[in-house]
Amino acid sequence: MVKKITMACIIALLFPYIITLAWTGKIEEKKSFPLEMSGKTIILDRKGASSSMDVEEYLPGVVAKQMPADYGKEALRAQAIIARTYIYGKMNGKNEINESELHMEYLEKKQMERLWGSESFVASYTLIEDAVRSTSKMVMTYNDTLIDPLFHRASTGKTRKGDDNHPYLQPVECKRDVEAEGYLSVNELSKEDFAGKINQIAGDVPVKADQIPGSIQIISRDEGGYVGQIQIGTKTYSGEDIQRALGLPSTSYSFEEYEGGIRIVCQGIGHGYGMSQFGAKCKAEEGWTAEKILSYFYKNIVINPV
């Protein structure tokens, strides 16, 4: 009799969880951090529709697109602060903005589930959501002005110095970025294909196949190895011009003749300015907090809620 009463009590206690599991396929857990609304609104003007969402509700979909969910808690927190700083900067003091003005990519929950897989979706989304909520309203400023929080996936081993408008971007070492997936890429093209791609860039004098690779000259590189200017034939291009024309992952590249064609060796992923996401992942693994990570990549900044 006592056993029956005990079992009945256990079933009664577990009943709500059993019902939840039956309907959702998972047991709902209490959120680690409460949602604090910012009072700043994103007007969702995509696909001709119009609805709105608070910035803090919107951010998980942005961070999920920008950074892999397995990069670690503190790296994700750093990315959340970066994304929020960017959005607030685009708002320029206003309390609302059209989503189309942000020029950001955003993932809905169904897209996240396809990205991570059904089995990993709940755990991955929870990590992203906690990163956003635990940094609620936090942004980066330099001299009391929101910064332009540039970031990239992986540097060449050192990030790049910013221009006069980005004094907080100073070169820092990221030695472990060489471990990032896709850090080194090698492409091979025929000389004709190479010349054809270069000639898609506007110019008066076309490059001829027989000028490749002899007429290629790197005019300038920065200390991270990124190409500033390059001459091909009689025309000078920016490093970014050639990167886009050839579809390269960064502007840190070199060329060599190979089996009658040309081989392109490229290092790093992205423009190399600001936070290296893979570098942030490595720092998080070493026990760095998001605040310490951001202060490493963006010099003399202040991180505060607004």
Coordinates of C-alpha atoms in Angstrom, one line a residue:
M1 CA 0.0 0.0 0.0
V2 CA 2.8 2.4 0.9
K3 CA 4.6 1.6 -2.4
K4 CA 1.4 2.4 -4.4
I5 CA 1.0 5.7 -2.6
T6 CA 4.7 6.6 -3.1
M7 CA 4.4 5.8 -6.8
A8 CA 1.2 7.8 -7.2
C9 CA 3.0 10.8 -5.6
I10 CA 6.0 10.5 -8.0
I11 CA 3.7 10.3 -11.1
A12 CA 1.8 13.4 -9.9
L13 CA 5.0 15.3 -9.5
L14 CA 6.3 14.3 -12.9
F15 CA 3.0 14.6 -14.8
P16 CA 3.5 18.2 -16.1
Y17 CA 7.0 17.3 -17.4
I18 CA 5.6 14.1 -19.1
I19 CA 2.9 16.1 -20.8
T20 CA 5.5 18.7 -22.0
L21 CA 7.8 16.1 -23.3
A22 CA 4.9 14.4 -25.2
W23 CA 3.9 17.6 -26.9
T24 CA 7.3 19.1 -27.6
G25 CA 9.8 16.3 -27.7
K26 CA 11.8 18.0 -25.0
I27 CA 11.5 19.1 -21.4
E28 CA 11.3 22.8 -21.1
E29 CA 13.9 24.3 -18.8
K30 CA 13.7 27.6 -16.9
K31 CA 15.6 30.3 -18.8
S32 CA 19.0 31.0 -17.4
F33 CA 18.6 34.8 -17.9
P34 CA 15.4 36.9 -18.0
L35 CA 14.6 38.9 -21.1
E36 CA 15.1 42.6 -20.6
M37 CA 13.5 44.7 -23.3
S38 CA 15.7 47.5 -24.6
G39 CA 12.9 49.8 -25.8
K40 CA 14.6 49.9 -29.2
T41 CA 12.7 48.4 -32.0
I42 CA 13.5 46.6 -35.3
I43 CA 10.7 47.1 -37.9
L44 CA 10.6 43.8 -39.8
D45 CA 10.0 45.2 -43.3
R46 CA 11.1 42.0 -45.2
K47 CA 9.1 40.5 -47.9
G48 CA 6.6 43.3 -48.0
A49 CA 5.3 42.5 -44.5
S50 CA 5.5 44.8 -41.5
S51 CA 5.9 43.8 -37.8
S52 CA 8.3 44.7 -35.1
M53 CA 10.7 43.1 -32.6
D54 CA 12.7 44.5 -29.7
V55 CA 16.5 44.6 -30.4
E56 CA 17.0 42.1 -27.5
E57 CA 14.6 39.6 -29.1
Y58 CA 16.1 40.1 -32.5
L59 CA 19.8 39.6 -31.6
P60 CA 19.8 35.8 -31.2
G61 CA 18.9 35.4 -34.8
V62 CA 21.8 37.7 -35.7
V63 CA 24.4 36.1 -33.5
A64 CA 23.4 32.6 -34.7
K65 CA 24.2 33.7 -38.3
Q66 CA 27.4 35.5 -37.4
M67 CA 29.2 32.9 -35.2
P68 CA 29.2 29.1 -34.8
A69 CA 27.3 28.1 -31.7
D70 CA 30.1 25.9 -30.5
Y71 CA 32.7 28.8 -30.2
G72 CA 32.2 29.0 -26.5
K73 CA 30.1 31.0 -24.0
E74 CA 32.4 34.0 -23.8
A75 CA 33.1 34.3 -27.5
L76 CA 29.3 34.2 -28.1
R77 CA 28.9 36.9 -25.5
A78 CA 31.5 39.0 -27.2
Q79 CA 29.7 38.6 -30.5
A80 CA 26.4 39.6 -29.0
I81 CA 28.0 42.9 -27.7
I82 CA 29.4 43.4 -31.2
A83 CA 26.1 42.9 -32.9
R84 CA 24.2 45.1 -30.5
T85 CA 26.8 47.9 -30.8
Y86 CA 26.5 47.7 -34.6
I87 CA 22.7 48.0 -34.5
Y88 CA 22.7 50.9 -32.0
G89 CA 25.2 52.6 -34.2
K90 CA 22.9 52.2 -37.3
M91 CA 20.0 53.6 -35.2
N92 CA 22.1 56.7 -34.6
G93 CA 20.2 57.7 -31.4
K94 CA 16.7 56.7 -32.7
N95 CA 14.5 54.1 -31.0
E96 CA 13.6 52.2 -34.1
I97 CA 15.0 51.2 -37.5
N98 CA 13.9 49.2 -40.5
E99 CA 15.5 45.8 -40.7
S100 CA 16.4 46.5 -44.3
E101 CA 18.6 49.5 -43.2
L102 CA 20.8 47.2 -41.0
H103 CA 22.1 45.2 -43.9
M104 CA 22.5 42.2 -41.5
E105 CA 21.8 38.6 -42.0
Y106 CA 19.3 37.0 -39.6
L107 CA 18.2 33.4 -39.0
E108 CA 14.7 32.4 -37.9
K109 CA 14.4 29.5 -35.6
K110 CA 13.5 27.1 -38.4
Q111 CA 16.7 28.1 -40.2
M112 CA 18.7 27.6 -37.1
E113 CA 17.3 24.1 -36.7
R114 CA 18.3 23.2 -40.2
L115 CA 21.7 24.7 -39.6
W116 CA 22.4 22.8 -36.3
G117 CA 20.2 19.8 -36.8
S118 CA 17.1 18.9 -34.6
E119 CA 19.2 17.1 -32.0
S120 CA 21.5 20.1 -31.4
F121 CA 19.0 22.9 -31.9
V122 CA 17.8 23.3 -28.3
A123 CA 21.3 23.3 -26.8
S124 CA 22.7 25.6 -29.5
Y125 CA 19.9 28.1 -29.3
T126 CA 20.1 28.2 -25.5
L127 CA 23.8 29.1 -25.8
I128 CA 23.1 31.9 -28.2
E129 CA 20.1 33.2 -26.2
D130 CA 22.1 33.2 -22.9
A131 CA 24.9 35.1 -24.6
V132 CA 22.5 37.8 -25.7
R133 CA 20.6 38.0 -22.4
S134 CA 23.6 37.9 -20.2
T135 CA 25.0 41.0 -22.0
S136 CA 21.7 42.8 -22.1
K137 CA 22.0 46.4 -23.4
M138 CA 25.8 46.3 -23.3
V139 CA 27.7 48.2 -26.1
M140 CA 31.2 49.4 -26.9
T141 CA 32.2 53.0 -27.0
Y142 CA 35.4 55.0 -27.7
N143 CA 35.5 58.6 -26.5
D144 CA 31.8 58.3 -25.6
T145 CA 30.9 57.3 -29.2
L146 CA 29.7 53.9 -30.4
I147 CA 32.5 52.1 -32.3
D148 CA 32.3 50.5 -35.7
P149 CA 32.7 46.9 -34.4
L150 CA 34.4 45.2 -37.3
F151 CA 35.0 41.5 -37.1
H152 CA 36.1 38.6 -39.2
R153 CA 36.4 34.8 -39.0
A154 CA 40.1 34.3 -38.8
S155 CA 43.2 36.6 -39.3
T156 CA 46.5 35.7 -40.9
G157 CA 47.9 35.5 -37.4
K158 CA 47.7 39.2 -36.7
T159 CA 44.8 41.6 -37.1
R160 CA 45.1 44.9 -39.0
K161 CA 45.5 48.5 -38.0
G162 CA 42.5 50.7 -38.6
D163 CA 42.4 54.1 -40.3
D164 CA 42.0 57.5 -38.7
N165 CA 38.3 56.8 -38.2
H166 CA 39.0 53.5 -36.4
P167 CA 41.8 54.4 -33.9
Y168 CA 40.7 51.6 -31.6
L169 CA 41.7 49.0 -34.2
Q170 CA 45.4 48.2 -33.5
P171 CA 47.2 45.1 -34.7
V172 CA 47.2 42.2 -32.2
E173 CA 48.5 38.7 -32.5
C174 CA 46.2 35.7 -33.0
K175 CA 48.7 32.9 -33.4
R176 CA 46.2 30.1 -33.2
D177 CA 44.2 31.5 -36.1
V178 CA 46.2 29.2 -38.3
E179 CA 44.2 26.3 -36.8
A180 CA 40.9 27.7 -38.1
E181 CA 39.1 25.6 -40.7
G182 CA 39.6 27.1 -44.1
Y183 CA 42.5 29.3 -42.9
L184 CA 44.7 28.2 -45.9
S185 CA 43.1 27.9 -49.3
V186 CA 44.8 27.1 -52.6
N187 CA 43.2 27.7 -56.0
E188 CA 44.5 26.9 -59.5
L189 CA 43.4 28.7 -62.7
S190 CA 44.5 28.7 -66.3
K191 CA 46.1 31.9 -67.3
E192 CA 43.1 32.6 -69.6
D193 CA 40.6 32.2 -66.8
F194 CA 42.7 34.4 -64.5
A195 CA 42.9 37.2 -67.1
G196 CA 39.2 36.9 -67.8
K197 CA 38.3 37.4 -64.1
I198 CA 40.7 40.3 -63.8
N199 CA 39.2 41.9 -66.9
Q200 CA 35.8 41.9 -65.3
I201 CA 37.1 44.8 -63.1
A202 CA 36.5 48.0 -65.0
G203 CA 39.6 49.2 -66.8
D204 CA 40.8 50.6 -70.1
V205 CA 43.6 48.2 -70.9
P206 CA 42.7 44.5 -70.7
V207 CA 45.1 42.0 -69.2
K208 CA 46.3 39.3 -71.6
A209 CA 46.9 35.7 -70.7
D210 CA 50.5 35.8 -71.8
Q211 CA 51.1 38.6 -69.2
I212 CA 50.3 36.2 -66.4
P213 CA 52.1 35.8 -63.9
G214 CA 55.0 37.9 -65.1
S215 CA 53.2 41.2 -64.9
I216 CA 51.8 40.7 -61.4
Q217 CA 53.5 42.9 -58.8
I218 CA 52.5 43.3 -55.2
I219 CA 53.0 47.0 -54.5
S220 CA 52.2 47.0 -50.8
R221 CA 51.3 44.7 -47.9
D222 CA 50.6 45.6 -44.3
E223 CA 52.2 43.9 -41.4
G224 CA 49.5 41.2 -41.3
G225 CA 50.3 40.2 -44.9
Y226 CA 47.2 41.8 -46.4
V227 CA 47.6 43.2 -49.9
G228 CA 47.1 47.0 -50.1
Q229 CA 47.8 47.6 -53.8
I230 CA 48.7 45.3 -56.7
Q231 CA 49.7 45.9 -60.3
I232 CA 48.6 43.5 -63.1
G233 CA 49.7 44.5 -66.6
T234 CA 49.6 48.3 -66.7
K235 CA 46.8 48.8 -64.2
T236 CA 46.9 49.1 -60.4
Y237 CA 44.2 47.6 -58.2
S238 CA 43.4 47.5 -54.6
G239 CA 43.8 44.2 -52.7
E240 CA 40.0 44.1 -52.3
D241 CA 39.4 44.5 -56.1
I242 CA 41.4 41.3 -56.8
Q243 CA 39.9 39.5 -53.8
R244 CA 36.4 40.0 -55.1
A245 CA 37.3 39.3 -58.7
L246 CA 38.9 35.9 -57.8
G247 CA 36.4 35.1 -55.0
L248 CA 39.2 34.8 -52.4
P249 CA 38.5 34.5 -48.6
S250 CA 40.9 37.4 -47.8
T251 CA 43.3 39.9 -49.2
S252 CA 46.3 38.0 -47.9
Y253 CA 47.3 36.2 -51.1
S254 CA 50.2 35.3 -53.4
F255 CA 50.6 34.0 -56.9
E256 CA 52.9 31.5 -58.6
E257 CA 53.1 29.8 -61.9
Y258 CA 52.0 26.2 -61.7
E259 CA 51.7 23.6 -64.5
G260 CA 51.1 26.2 -67.2
G261 CA 48.6 28.1 -65.2
I262 CA 48.6 30.1 -62.0
R263 CA 48.2 29.0 -58.4
I264 CA 46.7 31.4 -55.8
V265 CA 47.6 30.8 -52.1
C266 CA 45.4 32.7 -49.6
Q267 CA 45.6 33.0 -45.8
G268 CA 42.9 34.0 -43.3
I269 CA 39.2 34.4 -43.6
G270 CA 37.7 37.9 -43.9
H271 CA 39.1 41.4 -44.0
G272 CA 41.3 41.1 -40.8
Y273 CA 40.0 44.1 -39.0
G274 CA 38.7 44.0 -35.4
M275 CA 37.8 40.8 -33.6
S276 CA 39.0 37.5 -35.0
Q277 CA 36.1 35.2 -34.2
F278 CA 38.4 32.1 -34.1
G279 CA 40.8 34.1 -32.0
A280 CA 37.9 34.9 -29.6
K281 CA 37.1 31.2 -29.5
C282 CA 40.7 30.4 -28.5
K283 CA 40.7 33.1 -25.8
A284 CA 37.4 31.8 -24.4
E285 CA 39.0 28.3 -24.2
E286 CA 41.8 29.9 -22.2
G287 CA 39.4 31.3 -19.7
W288 CA 39.1 34.9 -21.0
T289 CA 35.8 36.8 -20.4
A290 CA 33.9 38.5 -23.2
E291 CA 34.9 41.9 -21.8
K292 CA 38.6 40.9 -21.8
I293 CA 38.4 39.5 -25.3
L294 CA 36.8 42.7 -26.7
S295 CA 39.3 44.9 -24.9
Y296 CA 42.1 42.9 -26.5
F297 CA 40.8 43.4 -30.1
Y298 CA 39.4 47.0 -29.6
K299 CA 41.8 49.2 -27.7
N300 CA 40.8 51.9 -25.2
I301 CA 37.1 51.1 -25.4
V302 CA 34.5 51.2 -22.7
I303 CA 31.8 48.4 -22.4
N304 CA 28.7 49.6 -20.6
P305 CA 24.9 49.0 -20.7
V306 CA 23.0 51.9 -22.3

